[in-house]
Coordinates of C-alpha atoms in Angstrom, one line a residue:
M1 CA 0.0 0.0 0.0
A2 CA 2.8 2.4 0.8
G3 CA 4.3 1.8 -2.6
Q4 CA 1.0 2.5 -4.3
A5 CA 0.4 5.6 -2.3
L6 CA 3.8 6.9 -3.2
A7 CA 3.2 6.2 -6.8
L8 CA -0.2 8.0 -6.6
L9 CA 1.6 11.0 -5.1
S10 CA 4.1 10.8 -7.9
I11 CA 1.3 11.1 -10.5
L12 CA -0.3 14.0 -8.7
L13 CA 2.9 15.9 -8.4
L14 CA 3.9 15.2 -12.0
C15 CA 0.6 16.6 -13.2
T16 CA 0.9 19.6 -11.0
L17 CA 4.4 20.3 -12.4
G18 CA 3.2 20.0 -16.0
R19 CA 0.3 22.4 -15.5
A20 CA 2.6 24.9 -13.8
Q21 CA 4.1 25.8 -17.2
K22 CA 0.7 27.1 -18.4
D23 CA 0.5 30.5 -16.9
N24 CA -3.1 31.8 -16.8
G25 CA -4.1 28.8 -18.8
G26 CA -4.2 25.7 -16.6
S27 CA -7.2 24.1 -18.4
C28 CA -5.5 24.5 -21.8
D29 CA -4.0 21.5 -23.6
C30 CA -2.3 23.7 -26.2
F31 CA -2.0 27.3 -27.1
K32 CA -2.9 28.7 -30.6
T33 CA -1.4 31.8 -32.2
N34 CA -2.7 33.8 -35.1
G35 CA -1.2 35.5 -38.2
S36 CA 0.5 34.0 -41.2
T37 CA 2.6 31.9 -38.9
G38 CA -0.1 30.8 -36.6
A39 CA 0.7 27.5 -34.8
Y40 CA 0.0 25.4 -31.8
F41 CA 2.3 25.1 -28.7
S42 CA 2.3 23.1 -25.6
Y43 CA 3.3 25.7 -23.0
H44 CA 2.6 29.3 -22.1
R45 CA 4.5 31.7 -19.8
F46 CA 3.7 35.3 -18.9
F47 CA 6.2 37.5 -17.1
D48 CA 4.5 40.7 -15.9
Y49 CA 6.6 43.7 -14.7
R50 CA 3.8 46.3 -14.8
N51 CA 3.0 46.4 -11.0
V52 CA 6.1 45.1 -9.2
P53 CA 6.3 46.2 -5.5
Y54 CA 10.1 46.1 -5.6
S55 CA 10.5 49.2 -7.8
L56 CA 13.1 51.9 -7.4
T57 CA 12.3 55.6 -6.8
S58 CA 15.4 56.5 -8.8
N59 CA 17.7 54.7 -11.2
P60 CA 20.6 52.8 -9.6
K61 CA 23.8 54.9 -9.2
V62 CA 26.2 54.2 -12.1
L63 CA 29.2 52.2 -10.9
T64 CA 32.4 53.6 -12.3
S65 CA 34.6 50.8 -11.1
A66 CA 35.0 47.8 -13.4
S67 CA 35.3 45.4 -10.4
D68 CA 32.3 46.9 -8.6
S69 CA 30.2 46.6 -11.8
S70 CA 31.0 42.9 -12.4
N71 CA 30.4 42.0 -8.7
A72 CA 27.4 44.3 -8.2
P73 CA 24.5 42.9 -6.0
N74 CA 20.9 42.8 -7.2
T75 CA 19.2 46.2 -7.4
S76 CA 16.2 45.0 -5.4
A77 CA 14.8 42.0 -3.6
F78 CA 12.7 41.1 -6.7
F79 CA 15.8 39.7 -8.4
S80 CA 16.6 37.4 -5.4
R81 CA 13.2 35.8 -5.4
T82 CA 12.7 32.3 -6.9
S83 CA 10.0 33.8 -9.2
W84 CA 12.9 35.6 -10.9
T85 CA 15.9 33.4 -10.4
A86 CA 14.3 30.2 -11.7
D87 CA 13.5 31.7 -15.0
W88 CA 16.0 34.5 -15.6
A89 CA 19.5 35.6 -14.6
A90 CA 21.6 38.8 -15.1
A91 CA 24.8 38.2 -17.0
T92 CA 28.2 39.5 -15.8
W93 CA 30.5 38.7 -18.7
D94 CA 32.8 41.3 -20.3
N95 CA 34.6 41.5 -23.7
S96 CA 38.2 41.7 -22.4
D97 CA 39.2 38.6 -24.4
S98 CA 37.9 39.8 -27.7
I99 CA 38.4 43.5 -27.8
N100 CA 40.8 44.6 -30.5
T101 CA 41.0 41.1 -31.9
P102 CA 40.2 39.8 -35.4
N103 CA 36.9 38.3 -34.0
S104 CA 35.5 41.7 -33.0
D105 CA 35.9 45.4 -34.0
A106 CA 34.9 46.5 -30.5
T107 CA 37.0 49.5 -29.3
V108 CA 35.5 49.9 -25.9
F109 CA 35.8 47.6 -22.9
M110 CA 32.3 46.5 -22.0
I111 CA 31.0 44.9 -18.8
N112 CA 27.6 43.5 -18.1
S113 CA 26.4 44.4 -14.6
P114 CA 23.4 43.3 -12.5
N115 CA 23.4 47.0 -11.4
N116 CA 21.9 47.9 -14.8
V117 CA 19.0 45.5 -14.4
Y118 CA 16.2 47.0 -12.3
I119 CA 12.5 47.6 -11.8
E120 CA 11.8 51.2 -12.5
S121 CA 8.8 53.2 -11.2
S122 CA 6.9 54.7 -14.1
I123 CA 6.4 58.5 -14.4
D124 CA 4.2 58.0 -17.5
E125 CA 0.6 59.1 -17.2
N126 CA -0.8 55.7 -17.8
P127 CA -2.8 53.8 -15.2
A128 CA -2.2 50.5 -17.0
Y129 CA 1.2 50.1 -15.4
N130 CA 3.2 51.5 -12.5
T131 CA 6.5 49.8 -13.1
Y132 CA 8.6 48.1 -15.8
L133 CA 11.8 46.2 -16.2
T134 CA 14.7 48.3 -17.3
L135 CA 18.0 47.2 -18.9
R136 CA 20.6 50.1 -19.0
T137 CA 23.8 50.8 -20.8
V138 CA 25.9 53.8 -19.9
R139 CA 29.4 55.0 -21.0
T140 CA 31.8 55.7 -18.1
A141 CA 35.2 57.2 -18.5
D142 CA 36.9 53.8 -18.5
F143 CA 34.3 51.3 -19.9
Q144 CA 30.8 50.7 -21.2
S145 CA 28.5 49.4 -18.5
A146 CA 25.8 47.2 -20.1
A147 CA 22.9 44.9 -19.2
E148 CA 21.8 41.4 -20.2
I149 CA 19.3 38.9 -18.9
D150 CA 19.2 35.2 -20.1
T151 CA 16.6 32.5 -19.6
T152 CA 17.7 29.7 -17.4
A153 CA 16.0 27.3 -19.8
L154 CA 18.0 26.6 -22.9
N155 CA 15.7 24.1 -24.5
Y156 CA 13.0 26.3 -26.1
H157 CA 12.3 24.6 -29.5
Y158 CA 9.9 26.6 -31.6
L159 CA 7.9 29.4 -30.1
S160 CA 5.9 32.6 -30.4
A161 CA 7.4 35.2 -28.1
R162 CA 6.0 38.7 -27.5
Y163 CA 7.5 41.7 -25.7
L164 CA 5.9 45.0 -24.9
A165 CA 8.9 47.2 -24.9
R166 CA 10.4 50.5 -25.8
T167 CA 14.0 51.8 -26.3
V168 CA 15.0 55.3 -25.2
G169 CA 18.2 57.3 -24.6
D170 CA 21.3 58.5 -26.3
A171 CA 23.0 57.4 -29.5
G172 CA 25.4 54.5 -29.5
G173 CA 23.3 51.8 -27.8
C174 CA 21.8 48.5 -29.1
G175 CA 18.7 46.9 -27.6
G176 CA 18.5 43.2 -28.4
I177 CA 15.7 40.6 -28.1
F178 CA 16.7 37.2 -29.5
T179 CA 17.1 33.5 -29.3
W180 CA 20.6 32.1 -28.8
R181 CA 22.5 28.9 -29.2
C182 CA 26.3 28.4 -29.5
P183 CA 27.3 24.7 -29.2
S184 CA 31.0 25.4 -29.6
G185 CA 31.0 27.9 -26.7
S186 CA 32.7 30.6 -28.8
C187 CA 30.6 32.3 -31.4
S188 CA 30.9 35.5 -33.4
A189 CA 28.8 37.2 -36.1
S190 CA 30.6 34.9 -38.6
S191 CA 30.5 31.6 -36.6
S192 CA 29.0 28.8 -38.6
D193 CA 27.6 27.1 -35.5
V194 CA 25.8 30.1 -34.0
E195 CA 22.0 29.9 -34.1
E196 CA 20.4 33.2 -33.3
A197 CA 17.3 35.1 -34.4
D198 CA 17.5 38.8 -33.5
I199 CA 15.4 41.9 -33.1
E200 CA 18.0 44.7 -32.7
I201 CA 17.3 48.4 -32.2
L202 CA 20.1 50.9 -32.7
T203 CA 19.8 54.2 -30.9
A204 CA 22.1 55.9 -33.4
G205 CA 19.7 54.9 -36.2
P206 CA 16.3 56.1 -37.4
Q207 CA 13.5 55.6 -34.8
T208 CA 11.3 53.9 -37.5
K209 CA 13.9 51.1 -38.3
I210 CA 14.8 47.8 -36.6
Q211 CA 17.1 45.1 -37.7
L212 CA 15.9 41.5 -38.0
T213 CA 18.5 38.7 -38.5
N214 CA 19.0 35.0 -38.6
Q215 CA 22.6 34.9 -37.6
P216 CA 25.4 34.5 -38.7
S217 CA 25.2 37.8 -40.6
E218 CA 28.8 37.6 -41.8
S219 CA 30.7 35.0 -43.8
A220 CA 33.9 33.4 -42.5
S221 CA 35.8 35.9 -44.6
G222 CA 34.1 38.8 -43.0
H223 CA 31.7 39.7 -45.8
S224 CA 28.0 40.5 -45.0
V225 CA 25.3 37.9 -45.8
P226 CA 22.4 40.0 -47.1
E227 CA 19.9 37.1 -47.2
A228 CA 20.3 36.7 -43.4
T229 CA 19.0 40.1 -42.4
I230 CA 16.3 42.7 -43.0
N231 CA 16.4 46.4 -42.1
A232 CA 12.6 46.6 -41.4
T233 CA 10.4 49.7 -41.1
L234 CA 8.0 49.9 -38.2
P235 CA 4.4 49.9 -39.5
N236 CA 2.0 52.9 -39.3
D237 CA 4.8 55.5 -38.7
L238 CA 5.6 53.9 -35.3
E239 CA 8.9 54.7 -33.5
W240 CA 10.8 52.4 -31.2
S241 CA 10.9 55.0 -28.5
A242 CA 7.2 54.3 -28.0
W243 CA 5.7 51.2 -26.4
N244 CA 5.3 48.5 -29.1
E245 CA 4.6 44.8 -29.0
Y246 CA 7.5 43.0 -30.7
R247 CA 6.7 39.4 -31.7
Y248 CA 9.0 36.7 -32.9
D249 CA 7.6 33.5 -34.3
W250 CA 10.1 30.6 -34.6
L251 CA 8.8 27.7 -36.7
P252 CA 10.7 25.0 -38.6
N253 CA 12.8 26.6 -41.3
L254 CA 11.2 30.1 -40.7
S255 CA 11.7 33.2 -38.6
T256 CA 8.9 35.8 -38.7
W257 CA 8.7 39.1 -36.9
Y258 CA 5.6 41.3 -36.1
V259 CA 5.2 44.7 -34.5
N260 CA 1.8 45.4 -33.0
G261 CA 0.3 42.5 -34.9
V262 CA 1.7 43.6 -38.3
S263 CA 4.2 41.3 -40.1
V264 CA 7.4 43.3 -40.7
G265 CA 9.8 40.6 -42.0
S266 CA 10.2 36.9 -42.6
I267 CA 13.5 34.9 -43.2
S268 CA 13.8 31.3 -44.1
F269 CA 17.5 31.4 -44.7
Q270 CA 19.5 29.7 -41.9
A271 CA 16.5 29.9 -39.5
P272 CA 17.4 28.3 -36.1
K273 CA 16.9 24.6 -35.9
N274 CA 18.1 23.5 -32.5
P275 CA 16.9 24.2 -28.9
A276 CA 17.9 27.6 -27.6
G277 CA 17.6 30.1 -24.8
L278 CA 16.2 33.6 -24.9
I279 CA 18.2 36.8 -24.2
L280 CA 17.4 40.5 -23.9
N281 CA 20.2 43.1 -23.6
M282 CA 21.2 46.7 -23.9
W283 CA 24.8 47.3 -24.8
S284 CA 27.5 49.1 -26.8
N285 CA 31.1 48.4 -27.5
G286 CA 32.3 51.3 -29.7
G287 CA 32.3 49.0 -32.8
S288 CA 30.9 49.5 -36.2
W289 CA 27.5 48.1 -35.3
T290 CA 26.6 50.2 -32.3
G291 CA 28.8 53.1 -32.9
N292 CA 30.5 54.9 -30.1
M293 CA 28.6 56.2 -27.1
S294 CA 29.8 59.5 -25.6
V295 CA 31.1 59.5 -22.0
G296 CA 28.1 60.1 -19.6
D297 CA 25.5 59.1 -22.2
S298 CA 23.1 56.2 -21.6
S299 CA 20.3 54.3 -23.3
Y300 CA 17.6 51.9 -22.0
L301 CA 15.5 48.9 -23.1
Q302 CA 12.3 48.9 -21.0
I303 CA 9.9 46.0 -20.9
Q304 CA 6.4 45.9 -19.4
W305 CA 5.8 42.2 -20.1
I306 CA 6.9 39.1 -21.9
E307 CA 4.6 36.3 -23.2
I308 CA 5.8 33.1 -24.7
A309 CA 3.9 30.2 -26.2
Y310 CA 6.4 27.4 -26.9
N311 CA 7.5 23.8 -27.2
T312 CA 10.6 22.3 -25.6
S313 CA 13.1 19.7 -26.6
G314 CA 13.0 18.1 -23.1
P315 CA 12.2 18.8 -19.5
V316 CA 10.4 22.1 -18.8
K317 CA 12.0 24.4 -16.3
G318 CA 10.7 27.5 -14.5
S319 CA 9.7 29.2 -11.3
K320 CA 6.4 27.4 -10.8
M321 CA 7.8 24.0 -11.7
V322 CA 10.9 23.7 -9.5
R323 CA 10.6 23.5 -5.8
D324 CA 13.5 23.4 -3.4
G325 CA 13.9 20.0 -1.9
L326 CA 11.2 18.3 -3.8
K327 CA 12.0 14.6 -4.2
L328 CA 9.9 12.3 -6.4
L329 CA 10.7 8.5 -6.2
G330 CA 14.4 9.0 -6.4
R331 CA 14.2 11.8 -9.0
V332 CA 15.1 15.3 -7.7
A333 CA 13.8 18.4 -9.2
E334 CA 16.9 20.5 -8.7
P335 CA 16.4 24.3 -8.1
V336 CA 17.6 26.2 -11.2
T337 CA 20.4 28.4 -10.0
S338 CA 21.6 31.6 -11.6
Q339 CA 25.1 30.6 -12.6
V340 CA 25.3 32.8 -15.6
S341 CA 28.6 34.4 -16.5
E342 CA 28.8 33.6 -20.2
Q343 CA 30.7 36.2 -22.2
R344 CA 28.7 36.9 -25.3
S345 CA 27.7 39.5 -27.7
P346 CA 26.1 39.2 -31.1
H347 CA 29.2 40.7 -32.6
G348 CA 32.1 38.5 -31.6
D349 CA 32.3 38.3 -27.8
F350 CA 31.3 34.9 -26.3
H351 CA 33.3 32.9 -23.8
P352 CA 31.4 30.5 -21.6
S353 CA 32.7 30.2 -18.0
A354 CA 29.8 28.5 -16.2
S355 CA 27.1 26.0 -16.8
R356 CA 23.6 25.7 -15.6
P357 CA 22.1 22.7 -13.9
H358 CA 19.4 20.9 -15.7
D359 CA 16.2 19.3 -14.4
R360 CA 15.8 15.6 -14.9
G361 CA 13.3 14.0 -17.3
W362 CA 9.8 14.6 -16.0
L363 CA 8.2 14.8 -19.4
L364 CA 7.7 12.6 -22.4
S365 CA 6.7 13.4 -26.0
R366 CA 3.0 13.0 -26.9
G367 CA 2.0 12.2 -30.4
S368 CA -1.7 13.0 -30.4
G369 CA -4.5 14.7 -28.4
C370 CA -5.1 18.4 -27.9
R371 CA -8.6 18.6 -26.4
V372 CA -8.8 22.1 -25.1
V373 CA -7.3 24.7 -27.5
C374 CA -6.7 28.2 -26.1
S375 CA -5.8 31.3 -28.1
V376 CA -3.2 33.8 -27.0
D377 CA -4.4 36.3 -29.6
T378 CA -8.0 35.9 -30.7
N379 CA -10.7 37.3 -28.2
V380 CA -8.1 37.9 -25.5
T381 CA -9.4 40.6 -23.2
S382 CA -6.7 40.4 -20.5
T383 CA -3.1 40.5 -21.6
G384 CA -1.3 37.3 -20.8
T385 CA -4.5 35.3 -20.2
P386 CA -5.3 32.8 -23.1
V387 CA -8.9 32.3 -24.1
E388 CA -10.5 28.9 -24.7
V389 CA -11.5 28.6 -28.3
S390 CA -12.4 25.0 -28.9
M391 CA -12.7 21.5 -27.4
A392 CA -11.1 19.5 -30.1
G393 CA -10.8 15.7 -30.0
R394 CA -7.8 13.7 -31.2
G395 CA -8.6 14.4 -34.8
K396 CA -7.9 16.7 -37.7
E397 CA -7.1 19.8 -35.7
W398 CA -4.3 17.9 -33.9
Q399 CA -2.9 16.3 -37.0
A400 CA -2.1 19.7 -38.4
T401 CA 0.1 20.6 -35.4
R402 CA 3.6 19.8 -34.3
P403 CA 4.1 17.2 -31.6
L404 CA 3.5 18.7 -28.1
I405 CA 5.5 17.9 -25.0
V406 CA 3.3 17.0 -22.0
V407 CA 3.6 15.4 -18.6
S408 CA 3.6 11.6 -18.8
V409 CA 1.3 10.2 -16.1
L410 CA 2.3 6.8 -17.3
L411 CA 5.5 7.2 -15.2
G412 CA 3.4 6.8 -12.1
F413 CA 1.9 3.6 -13.3
W414 CA 5.3 2.3 -14.3
F415 CA 6.4 2.8 -10.7
M416 CA 3.3 0.8 -9.5
S417 CA 4.3 -2.3 -11.4

């Protein structure tokens, strides 16, 4: 009886863990997106920074010491909570190994600092939000202080990701929103093994333009690869200094980008194929891409929320799935730690110096069955809350979709035998 009870507990816990990756959509079996690249996904996450209690009344003081910047503590208690650390981590890498080398035309020493990642109190006259997440880059006398956040999960495998964001500040900065994979551990803009799909916003450029790229954007000989990138125009005379919803759809053999629901570019050439993580950053290195930022100047990438419908290549990770000390029939769900000190930049600066622990195999692939379909776009009245649109059986609607990854309750029955 004890063994059967333990097996039943295993089933219940496994089901709970699986549902935990369906933020605001616990009854949904899959999540449907709209547009020319509409698809079905098995998981849904919503990260909301619009009303965070741990906001700052003023921006963090700029740290002018390189050592202090690299070793800076979190800017508020929000970034020490499991709800943040299980999903995201602030990078601390610098470009000291690549500056003034053939792999990079960077001319300024750049350091990513947790001091540049903070929850900012809004002074906008808009009741829809009181706070937002800010990533800052600022030029000091001796170096460029930058910001980057990375997902702890590195196994996103096809997704539709949306970001309500704006970029403000002085010329010389680059705001980046992208997927990232570098198996070799040392990737540049011309690395053949890099898999990266970018949205990049250059503060030195026109406010109506953004760059969309399936990296690498350069050949091994240093020549540009025009079919890998699009200099896109924002629709309806929009500017990137205003709040816009940026959407990236990653499907097999295709990258497509939208702004406020309007498609602005699609590239099939060297679209990412393998599981990847997500990164957001705000940076500058004095190179030809960003240009040089004047001493004392700064620019900012600000984010109200992030919504992701996605599949994975294996176990799902995240704040609501992993619990400290949880032990299931000899399998331990290890807390995801924030051991992120990779040194990377989309233009030649990546040097891994730490690895992240991975959860063990809770989930198995499922070949059919998507009974409750929820939309993340159509008829949605509350941002980040999917709406049920159909109760499909195991039939034609499912056959048109990609395999979904779900919790396997069969594990529990296996333990019973």
